[in-house]
Amino acid sequence: MPHVITQSCCSDGSCVYACPVNCIHPSPDEPGFATAEMLFIDPVACVDCGACVSACPVGAISPDTKLEPEQLPFVELNAAFYPKREGKLPPTSKLAPVLEAPRVERGDGPLRVAIVGSGPAAMYAADELLTQQGVEVNVFEKLPTPYGLVRAGVAPDHQTTKRVTRLFDGTTRLPGFTFYLNVEVGNHVSHRELLEHHHAVLYAVGAPNDKRLDVEGMNLPGTGTATEIVAWFNGHPEFADLPVDLGSERVVVIGNGNVALDVARILTSDPDDLARTDIADHALAALRDSKVREVVIAARRGPADSAFTLPELIGLTATHEVVLDRADHELVQRDLAECTDPLTRNKLEILSKLGDADAPATRPRIRFAYRMTPQRVLGTDRVEGMAFTVTGGDDVRTLPAGLVLTSIGYRGRAIRDLPFDEETGVVPNESGRVVGAPGTYVAGWIKRGPTGFIGTNKSCAAQTVHELVADFNAGALRDPRGRPVHLDRLIRARQPELVDVAGWKAIDAAEVARGGDDRPRDKFTEISDMLAAAATAPKPSMRERLLAGLGL
Ligand code: NAP
């Protein structure tokens, strides 16, 4: 009964270190870890102890006998990562080499770090710093709710992936951790002030912008970006009022990465299924009235270059009707004949078994379309369709549509007072140390660009924290001015409505209660409602404030 890793694998590697026989790969020290689409369990070496199940933060691992029917392809997928061998291997006690935790070697007072942002890279960095005593971490987030793209980016029908927030909630309970939610760096407090009050400032602010598609008509009503739609259906307060017109039969999504798949899946799902998730109420209401019958995901390259990952393709085709037209089926066959890479072949084989776009649709469906280079948006007052040229040629294909969404990747935004590389959209850095800005560090997408999975940020953040701690040990960081209480007073004077860990817990509990028995939570989408819920939190006692060094 070997264990199997399934679709929601977050790749943070926790299972690798829990496994007593080192049968989960690639491990964080192996080549290929950074680019692997998921981790895989060796079915021959697995001793079925289940240690990985407890370690996995997103519930992605099950014994092969307990898989749901739609998860069965993952049995073969895990096995295919390893060479074929006969019989059971003898158990081995060799453990995966654990990356050494950064060790604070100075005994002259705590290392004080400000982290800006509260998504996965920020929370993994906080956790890595707080693995030892003598470290204080203040996490600043402009929204009253934490966890970045886990809350506002992971699609609502991927609830198991959102379980990683339990791990992050655990980090907020560690001694030395403080949340300053609803506090915007650059508005309520400046970079210079943060540097004055901490040894180091670590930015983990992600890549909040979209890459823009520079074609005619992209400003017409009825155009938008997939990332805006994702924020809209996830209840992000800045996108709750986004006008999303689902009144036409077809939506075109440009680009075929995992974000495109997320959007297409939600737009073609049965609203009764979505009603059991934490999707925003406004989005659920709009989807119940939707006239959309087909979402076309248009890629500029061919099937072998599809940007979506294999686990996501397996998950999508298990639950949704996905089709190709005849010309695209031919492209898949052509790519299959030439392709030698096993992972890509796996994707192509799944694509080759998809239904035909000519067949009548029985429910809202998704169509993959290939070799479609965006040319211009059609329409005068609003979107009427999209024109593409066939990639590498002059033929033009048009698709009538009422909504055209680009899903061509995220892009980092410049941070005031820090250098920024306009071409790559990242803050120039060496292993997380910001170039030319002593005491300043980056982790996550603003450090390495918008690629990878939630767990990829764990090793990324760990690398930055190693550099930061080394600089602290070497005496290269300026000591902070004043005590924690001075910073706390400064922030409270500038933002009396700041939300702390207790406030977040109150918001969380109120949302879960609103969700009732049928939904994991019903999110607040208005900041005022979040703040009202946070205000019901018990205030810290005199003793707690004194222990946290925050005075009375
Ligand atoms: P992505 O994977 O980088 O895909 C971007 C897509 O846009 C590609 O198909 C790309 O085509 C296309 N594109 C780029 N520029 C274009 C242009 N000018 N014209 C037409 N097409 C263009 O980006 P993403 O979907 O935003 O995902 C970002 C990261 O988050 C990825 O690492 C993804 O795996 C991850 N993510 C993971 C999950 C999950 O695990 N469930 C969910 C969401 C996101 P080319 O390939 O031809 O450049």
GROMACS .gro file of C-alpha atoms in nm, residues 146-494:
model
  349
  146PRO     CA    1  -0.298   3.778   0.587
  147TYR     CA    2  -0.158   3.505   0.357
  148GLY     CA    3  -0.153   3.684   0.020
  149LEU     CA    4  -0.221   3.461  -0.279
  150VAL     CA    5  -0.322   3.163  -0.063
  151ARG     CA    6  -0.630   3.363   0.034
  152ALA     CA    7  -0.673   3.572  -0.280
  153GLY     CA    8  -0.506   3.367  -0.554
  154VAL     CA    9  -0.561   2.993  -0.499
  155ALA     CA   10  -0.890   2.904  -0.670
  156PRO     CA   11  -1.182   2.837  -0.433
  157ASP     CA   12  -1.231   2.483  -0.566
  158HIS     CA   13  -0.876   2.401  -0.449
  159GLN     CA   14  -0.960   2.407  -0.078
  160THR     CA   15  -0.698   2.149   0.020
  161THR     CA   16  -0.424   2.380  -0.111
  162LYS     CA   17  -0.556   2.654   0.116
  163ARG     CA   18  -0.493   2.425   0.414
  164VAL     CA   19  -0.135   2.552   0.418
  165THR     CA   20  -0.275   2.849   0.614
  166ARG     CA   21  -0.291   2.619   0.919
  167LEU     CA   22   0.087   2.599   0.902
  168PHE     CA   23   0.107   2.978   0.877
  169ASP     CA   24  -0.137   3.020   1.169
  170GLY     CA   25   0.107   2.801   1.367
  171THR     CA   26   0.390   3.044   1.285
  172THR     CA   27   0.185   3.338   1.418
  173ARG     CA   28   0.171   3.161   1.756
  174LEU     CA   29   0.552   3.135   1.789
  175PRO     CA   30   0.717   3.353   2.054
  176GLY     CA   31   0.866   3.663   1.891
  177PHE     CA   32   0.602   3.690   1.613
  178THR     CA   33   0.394   4.010   1.575
  179PHE     CA   34   0.139   4.094   1.304
  180TYR     CA   35   0.089   4.452   1.187
  181LEU     CA   36  -0.204   4.393   0.951
  182ASN     CA   37  -0.389   4.682   0.782
  183VAL     CA   38  -0.058   4.869   0.784
  184GLU     CA   39   0.085   4.982   0.451
  185VAL     CA   40   0.460   5.022   0.419
  186GLY     CA   41   0.521   5.337   0.215
  187ASN     CA   42   0.206   5.496   0.358
  188HIS     CA   43   0.179   5.437   0.734
  189VAL     CA   44   0.549   5.366   0.780
  190SER     CA   45   0.846   5.421   0.550
  191HIS     CA   46   1.126   5.188   0.448
  192ARG     CA   47   1.373   5.414   0.632
  193GLU     CA   48   1.170   5.396   0.953
  194LEU     CA   49   1.151   5.017   0.931
  195LEU     CA   50   1.528   5.002   0.886
  196GLU     CA   51   1.575   5.227   1.190
  197HIS     CA   52   1.366   4.998   1.410
  198HIS     CA   53   1.501   4.661   1.288
  199HIS     CA   54   1.831   4.502   1.196
  200ALA     CA   55   1.687   4.404   0.860
  201VAL     CA   56   1.381   4.452   0.637
  202LEU     CA   57   1.276   4.160   0.420
  203TYR     CA   58   1.032   4.228   0.134
  204ALA     CA   59   0.811   3.936   0.032
  205VAL     CA   60   0.552   4.137  -0.156
  206GLY     CA   61   0.503   3.904  -0.453
  207ALA     CA   62   0.436   4.024  -0.806
  208PRO     CA   63   0.107   4.212  -0.785
  209ASN     CA   64   0.084   4.345  -1.141
  210ASP     CA   65  -0.017   4.163  -1.459
  211LYS     CA   66   0.193   4.147  -1.768
  212ARG     CA   67   0.009   4.362  -2.022
  213LEU     CA   68  -0.073   4.247  -2.372
  214ASP     CA   69   0.006   4.524  -2.616
  215VAL     CA   70  -0.257   4.477  -2.888
  216GLU     CA   71  -0.532   4.704  -3.021
  217GLY     CA   72  -0.856   4.704  -2.823
  218MET     CA   73  -0.721   4.583  -2.488
  219ASN     CA   74  -0.889   4.878  -2.316
  220LEU     CA   75  -1.242   4.804  -2.443
  221PRO     CA   76  -1.512   4.717  -2.187
  222GLY     CA   77  -1.521   4.338  -2.169
  223THR     CA   78  -1.142   4.301  -2.158
  224GLY     CA   79  -0.957   4.221  -1.838
  225THR     CA   80  -0.695   4.001  -1.683
  226ALA     CA   81  -0.726   3.655  -1.537
  227THR     CA   82  -0.555   3.768  -1.218
  228GLU     CA   83  -0.824   4.034  -1.163
  229ILE     CA   84  -1.094   3.770  -1.208
  230VAL     CA   85  -0.913   3.540  -0.964
  231ALA     CA   86  -0.900   3.823  -0.706
  232TRP     CA   87  -1.270   3.895  -0.776
  233PHE     CA   88  -1.394   3.540  -0.720
  234ASN     CA   89  -1.167   3.509  -0.416
  235GLY     CA   90  -1.324   3.816  -0.250
  236HIS     CA   91  -1.019   4.046  -0.251
  237PRO     CA   92  -1.164   4.378  -0.124
  238GLU     CA   93  -1.000   4.583  -0.402
  239PHE     CA   94  -1.167   4.369  -0.670
  240ALA     CA   95  -1.513   4.306  -0.519
  241ASP     CA   96  -1.672   4.565  -0.750
  242LEU     CA   97  -1.494   4.452  -1.069
  243PRO     CA   98  -1.745   4.457  -1.357
  244VAL     CA   99  -1.744   4.097  -1.485
  245ASP     CA  100  -1.985   4.049  -1.773
  246LEU     CA  101  -2.079   3.681  -1.809
  247GLY     CA  102  -2.370   3.761  -2.042
  248SER     CA  103  -2.218   3.608  -2.359
  249GLU     CA  104  -2.171   3.245  -2.458
  250ARG     CA  105  -1.796   3.253  -2.505
  251VAL     CA  106  -1.499   3.378  -2.300
  252VAL     CA  107  -1.149   3.384  -2.449
  253VAL     CA  108  -0.850   3.345  -2.218
  254ILE     CA  109  -0.510   3.429  -2.371
  255GLY     CA  110  -0.218   3.221  -2.236
  256ASN     CA  111  -0.240   2.864  -2.105
  257GLY     CA  112  -0.063   2.859  -1.768
  258ASN     CA  113  -0.220   2.730  -1.447
  259VAL     CA  114  -0.390   3.064  -1.381
  260ALA     CA  115  -0.575   3.034  -1.714
  261LEU     CA  116  -0.688   2.685  -1.610
  262ASP     CA  117  -0.808   2.816  -1.272
  263VAL     CA  118  -1.020   3.086  -1.437
  264ALA     CA  119  -1.161   2.856  -1.705
  265ARG     CA  120  -1.249   2.592  -1.444
  266ILE     CA  121  -1.436   2.834  -1.220
  267LEU     CA  122  -1.625   2.991  -1.515
  268THR     CA  123  -1.743   2.647  -1.631
  269SER     CA  124  -1.810   2.483  -1.293
  270ASP     CA  125  -2.153   2.398  -1.161
  271PRO     CA  126  -2.239   2.688  -0.923
  272ASP     CA  127  -2.391   2.436  -0.680
  273ASP     CA  128  -2.044   2.279  -0.642
  274LEU     CA  129  -1.882   2.621  -0.596
  275ALA     CA  130  -2.144   2.706  -0.331
  276ARG     CA  131  -1.966   2.457  -0.104
  277THR     CA  132  -1.636   2.651  -0.128
  278ASP     CA  133  -1.522   2.989   0.006
  279ILE     CA  134  -1.592   3.164  -0.326
  280ALA     CA  135  -1.706   3.526  -0.278
  281ASP     CA  136  -2.085   3.566  -0.263
  282HIS     CA  137  -2.085   3.830  -0.541
  283ALA     CA  138  -1.900   3.590  -0.775
  284LEU     CA  139  -2.130   3.300  -0.695
  285ALA     CA  140  -2.435   3.516  -0.772
  286ALA     CA  141  -2.281   3.625  -1.105
  287LEU     CA  142  -2.193   3.265  -1.196
  288ARG     CA  143  -2.549   3.151  -1.123
  289ASP     CA  144  -2.669   3.404  -1.385
  290SER     CA  145  -2.386   3.326  -1.629
  291LYS     CA  146  -2.461   3.260  -1.997
  292VAL     CA  147  -2.109   3.128  -2.062
  293ARG     CA  148  -2.106   2.795  -2.250
  294GLU     CA  149  -1.745   2.780  -2.365
  295VAL     CA  150  -1.412   2.913  -2.241
  296VAL     CA  151  -1.140   2.901  -2.506
  297ILE     CA  152  -0.786   2.892  -2.368
  298ALA     CA  153  -0.571   3.022  -2.653
  299ALA     CA  154  -0.195   2.961  -2.654
  300ARG     CA  155   0.051   3.115  -2.897
  301ARG     CA  156   0.264   2.800  -2.917
  302GLY     CA  157   0.181   2.433  -2.978
  303PRO     CA  158   0.056   2.157  -2.745
  304ALA     CA  159   0.406   2.040  -2.642
  305ASP     CA  160   0.476   2.390  -2.508
  306SER     CA  161   0.163   2.414  -2.295
  307ALA     CA  162   0.245   2.617  -1.982
  308PHE     CA  163  -0.002   2.440  -1.751
  309THR     CA  164   0.140   2.163  -1.533
  310LEU     CA  165   0.058   1.794  -1.563
  311PRO     CA  166  -0.106   1.761  -1.218
  312GLU     CA  167  -0.339   2.052  -1.300
  313LEU     CA  168  -0.424   1.903  -1.641
  314ILE     CA  169  -0.507   1.568  -1.479
  315GLY     CA  170  -0.727   1.744  -1.221
  316LEU     CA  171  -0.906   1.955  -1.483
  317THR     CA  172  -0.987   1.673  -1.722
  318ALA     CA  173  -1.119   1.459  -1.436
  319THR     CA  174  -1.390   1.709  -1.347
  320HIS     CA  175  -1.458   1.919  -1.659
  321GLU     CA  176  -1.545   1.873  -2.022
  322VAL     CA  177  -1.235   1.974  -2.218
  323VAL     CA  178  -1.219   1.957  -2.598
  324LEU     CA  179  -0.995   2.030  -2.896
  325ASP     CA  180  -1.093   2.105  -3.253
  326ARG     CA  181  -0.971   1.883  -3.535
  327ALA     CA  182  -0.672   2.101  -3.632
  328ASP     CA  183  -0.550   2.102  -3.272
  329HIS     CA  184  -0.591   1.724  -3.243
  330GLU     CA  185  -0.361   1.701  -3.545
  331LEU     CA  186  -0.107   1.929  -3.376
  332VAL     CA  187  -0.114   1.703  -3.069
  333GLN     CA  188  -0.048   1.395  -3.286
  334ARG     CA  189   0.237   1.573  -3.462
  335ASP     CA  190   0.396   1.675  -3.129
  336LEU     CA  191   0.350   1.322  -2.991
  337ALA     CA  192   0.537   1.177  -3.286
  338GLU     CA  193   0.835   1.404  -3.218
  339CYS     CA  194   0.838   1.437  -2.840
  340THR     CA  195   1.084   1.240  -2.627
  341ASP     CA  196   1.049   1.417  -2.290
  342PRO     CA  197   0.841   1.182  -2.065
  343LEU     CA  198   0.658   1.460  -1.876
  344THR     CA  199   0.557   1.638  -2.196
  345ARG     CA  200   0.454   1.307  -2.355
  346ASN     CA  201   0.231   1.246  -2.057
  347LYS     CA  202   0.059   1.583  -2.114
  348LEU     CA  203   0.025   1.515  -2.487
  349GLU     CA  204  -0.127   1.172  -2.426
  350ILE     CA  205  -0.394   1.327  -2.206
  351LEU     CA  206  -0.459   1.595  -2.469
  352SER     CA  207  -0.486   1.329  -2.742
  353LYS     CA  208  -0.775   1.164  -2.554
  354LEU     CA  209  -0.982   1.483  -2.522
  355GLY     CA  210  -1.319   1.504  -2.693
  356ASP     CA  211  -1.390   1.672  -3.024
  357ALA     CA  212  -1.505   2.034  -3.032
  358ASP     CA  213  -1.758   1.940  -3.305
  359ALA     CA  214  -1.952   1.720  -3.064
  360PRO     CA  215  -2.252   1.893  -2.906
  361ALA     CA  216  -2.172   2.031  -2.561
  362THR     CA  217  -2.377   1.895  -2.274
  363ARG     CA  218  -2.257   2.151  -2.020
  364PRO     CA  219  -2.028   2.457  -2.014
  365ARG     CA  220  -1.693   2.339  -2.145
  366ILE     CA  221  -1.331   2.437  -2.199
  367ARG     CA  222  -1.154   2.432  -2.535
  368PHE     CA  223  -0.776   2.443  -2.572
  369ALA     CA  224  -0.664   2.624  -2.887
  370TYR     CA  225  -0.305   2.628  -3.013
  371ARG     CA  226  -0.077   2.839  -3.229
  372MET     CA  227  -0.295   3.146  -3.181
  373THR     CA  228  -0.096   3.472  -3.164
  374PRO     CA  229  -0.316   3.755  -3.033
  375GLN     CA  230  -0.367   4.019  -3.302
  376ARG     CA  231  -0.645   4.256  -3.181
  377VAL     CA  232  -0.961   4.272  -2.978
  378LEU     CA  233  -1.271   4.303  -3.195
  379GLY     CA  234  -1.552   4.550  -3.120
  380THR     CA  235  -1.614   4.925  -3.110
  381ASP     CA  236  -1.798   5.012  -2.786
  382ARG     CA  237  -1.729   4.683  -2.612
  383VAL     CA  238  -1.569   4.346  -2.682
  384GLU     CA  239  -1.724   4.140  -2.959
  385GLY     CA  240  -1.443   3.891  -3.009
  386MET     CA  241  -1.073   3.831  -3.052
  387ALA     CA  242  -0.864   3.806  -3.368
  388PHE     CA  243  -0.551   3.587  -3.378
  389THR     CA  244  -0.295   3.518  -3.646
  390VAL     CA  245  -0.193   3.156  -3.683
  391THR     CA  246   0.152   3.155  -3.524
  392GLY     CA  247   0.426   3.160  -3.787
  393GLY     CA  248   0.183   3.253  -4.068
  394ASP     CA  249  -0.053   3.524  -4.190
  395ASP     CA  250  -0.388   3.345  -4.161
  396VAL     CA  251  -0.627   3.520  -3.927
  397ARG     CA  252  -0.875   3.338  -3.703
  398THR     CA  253  -1.147   3.519  -3.518
  399LEU     CA  254  -1.346   3.403  -3.219
  400PRO     CA  255  -1.667   3.583  -3.118
  401ALA     CA  256  -1.663   3.643  -2.741
  402GLY     CA  257  -1.811   3.879  -2.482
  403LEU     CA  258  -1.516   3.865  -2.243
  404VAL     CA  259  -1.144   3.854  -2.333
  405LEU     CA  260  -0.902   3.789  -2.049
  406THR     CA  261  -0.525   3.789  -2.067
  407SER     CA  262  -0.349   3.532  -1.851
  408ILE     CA  263   0.007   3.590  -1.956
  409GLY     CA  264   0.179   3.601  -1.619
  410TYR     CA  265   0.226   3.825  -1.318
  411ARG     CA  266   0.481   4.105  -1.289
  412GLY     CA  267   0.660   4.257  -0.989
  413ARG     CA  268   0.601   4.622  -0.896
  414ALA     CA  269   0.883   4.863  -0.803
  415ILE     CA  270   0.920   4.928  -0.429
  416ARG     CA  271   0.984   5.286  -0.324
  417ASP     CA  272   1.349   5.341  -0.210
  418LEU     CA  273   1.470   5.009  -0.359
  419PRO     CA  274   1.634   4.933  -0.695
  420PHE     CA  275   1.414   4.763  -0.957
  421ASP     CA  276   1.492   4.575  -1.276
  422GLU     CA  277   1.228   4.691  -1.525
  423GLU     CA  278   1.303   4.412  -1.767
  424THR     CA  279   1.261   4.118  -1.531
  425GLY     CA  280   1.024   4.287  -1.285
  426VAL     CA  281   1.229   4.187  -0.979
  427VAL     CA  282   1.438   4.368  -0.717
  428PRO     CA  283   1.805   4.302  -0.812
  429ASN     CA  284   1.949   4.073  -0.545
  430GLU     CA  285   2.221   3.823  -0.468
  431SER     CA  286   2.068   3.516  -0.298
  432GLY     CA  287   1.809   3.750  -0.144
  433ARG     CA  288   2.041   4.039  -0.043
  434VAL     CA  289   1.919   4.351  -0.223
  435VAL     CA  290   2.201   4.496  -0.432
  436GLY     CA  291   2.315   4.835  -0.303
  437ALA     CA  292   2.070   4.846  -0.009
  438PRO     CA  293   2.238   4.720   0.309
  439GLY     CA  294   2.001   4.561   0.561
  440THR     CA  295   1.737   4.495   0.293
  441TYR     CA  296   1.639   4.151   0.161
  442VAL     CA  297   1.381   3.992  -0.070
  443ALA     CA  298   1.211   3.652  -0.094
  444GLY     CA  299   0.946   3.498  -0.319
  445TRP     CA  300   0.827   3.634  -0.652
  446ILE     CA  301   0.979   3.983  -0.604
  447LYS     CA  302   1.316   3.804  -0.566
  448ARG     CA  303   1.303   3.538  -0.838
  449GLY     CA  304   1.004   3.625  -1.062
  450PRO     CA  305   0.650   3.483  -1.079
  451THR     CA  306   0.709   3.109  -1.110
  452GLY     CA  307   0.666   2.800  -0.896
  453PHE     CA  308   0.422   2.674  -0.636
  454ILE     CA  309   0.338   2.775  -0.280
  455GLY     CA  310   0.607   2.550  -0.131
  456THR     CA  311   0.876   2.667  -0.371
  457ASN     CA  312   0.884   2.976  -0.150
  458LYS     CA  313   1.006   2.773   0.147
  459SER     CA  314   1.354   2.704   0.011
  460CYS     CA  315   1.359   3.050  -0.152
  461ALA     CA  316   1.283   3.217   0.185
  462ALA     CA  317   1.529   2.988   0.367
  463GLN     CA  318   1.811   3.097   0.135
  464THR     CA  319   1.738   3.465   0.206
  465VAL     CA  320   1.717   3.405   0.582
  466HIS     CA  321   2.056   3.226   0.573
  467GLU     CA  322   2.214   3.535   0.413
  468LEU     CA  323   2.039   3.771   0.655
  469VAL     CA  324   2.150   3.576   0.964
  470ALA     CA  325   2.505   3.550   0.829
  471ASP     CA  326   2.514   3.930   0.788
  472PHE     CA  327   2.382   3.974   1.143
  473ASN     CA  328   2.644   3.735   1.283
  474ALA     CA  329   2.917   3.919   1.092
  475GLY     CA  330   2.809   4.251   1.247
  476ALA     CA  331   2.716   4.389   0.904
  477LEU     CA  332   2.368   4.508   1.011
  478ARG     CA  333   2.302   4.834   1.200
  479ASP     CA  334   2.148   4.789   1.545
  480PRO     CA  335   1.789   4.911   1.566
  481ARG     CA  336   1.713   5.242   1.732
  482GLY     CA  337   1.484   5.222   2.034
  483ARG     CA  338   1.286   4.933   2.174
  484PRO     CA  339   0.991   4.742   2.022
  485VAL     CA  340   0.751   4.962   2.220
  486HIS     CA  341   0.870   5.270   2.028
  487LEU     CA  342   0.788   5.111   1.693
  488ASP     CA  343   0.455   4.986   1.825
  489ARG     CA  344   0.359   5.338   1.942
  490LEU     CA  345   0.467   5.490   1.610
  491ILE     CA  346   0.255   5.246   1.407
  492ARG     CA  347  -0.050   5.275   1.634
  493ALA     CA  348  -0.033   5.656   1.614
  494ARG     CA  349  -0.026   5.639   1.232
   0.00000   0.00000   0.00000
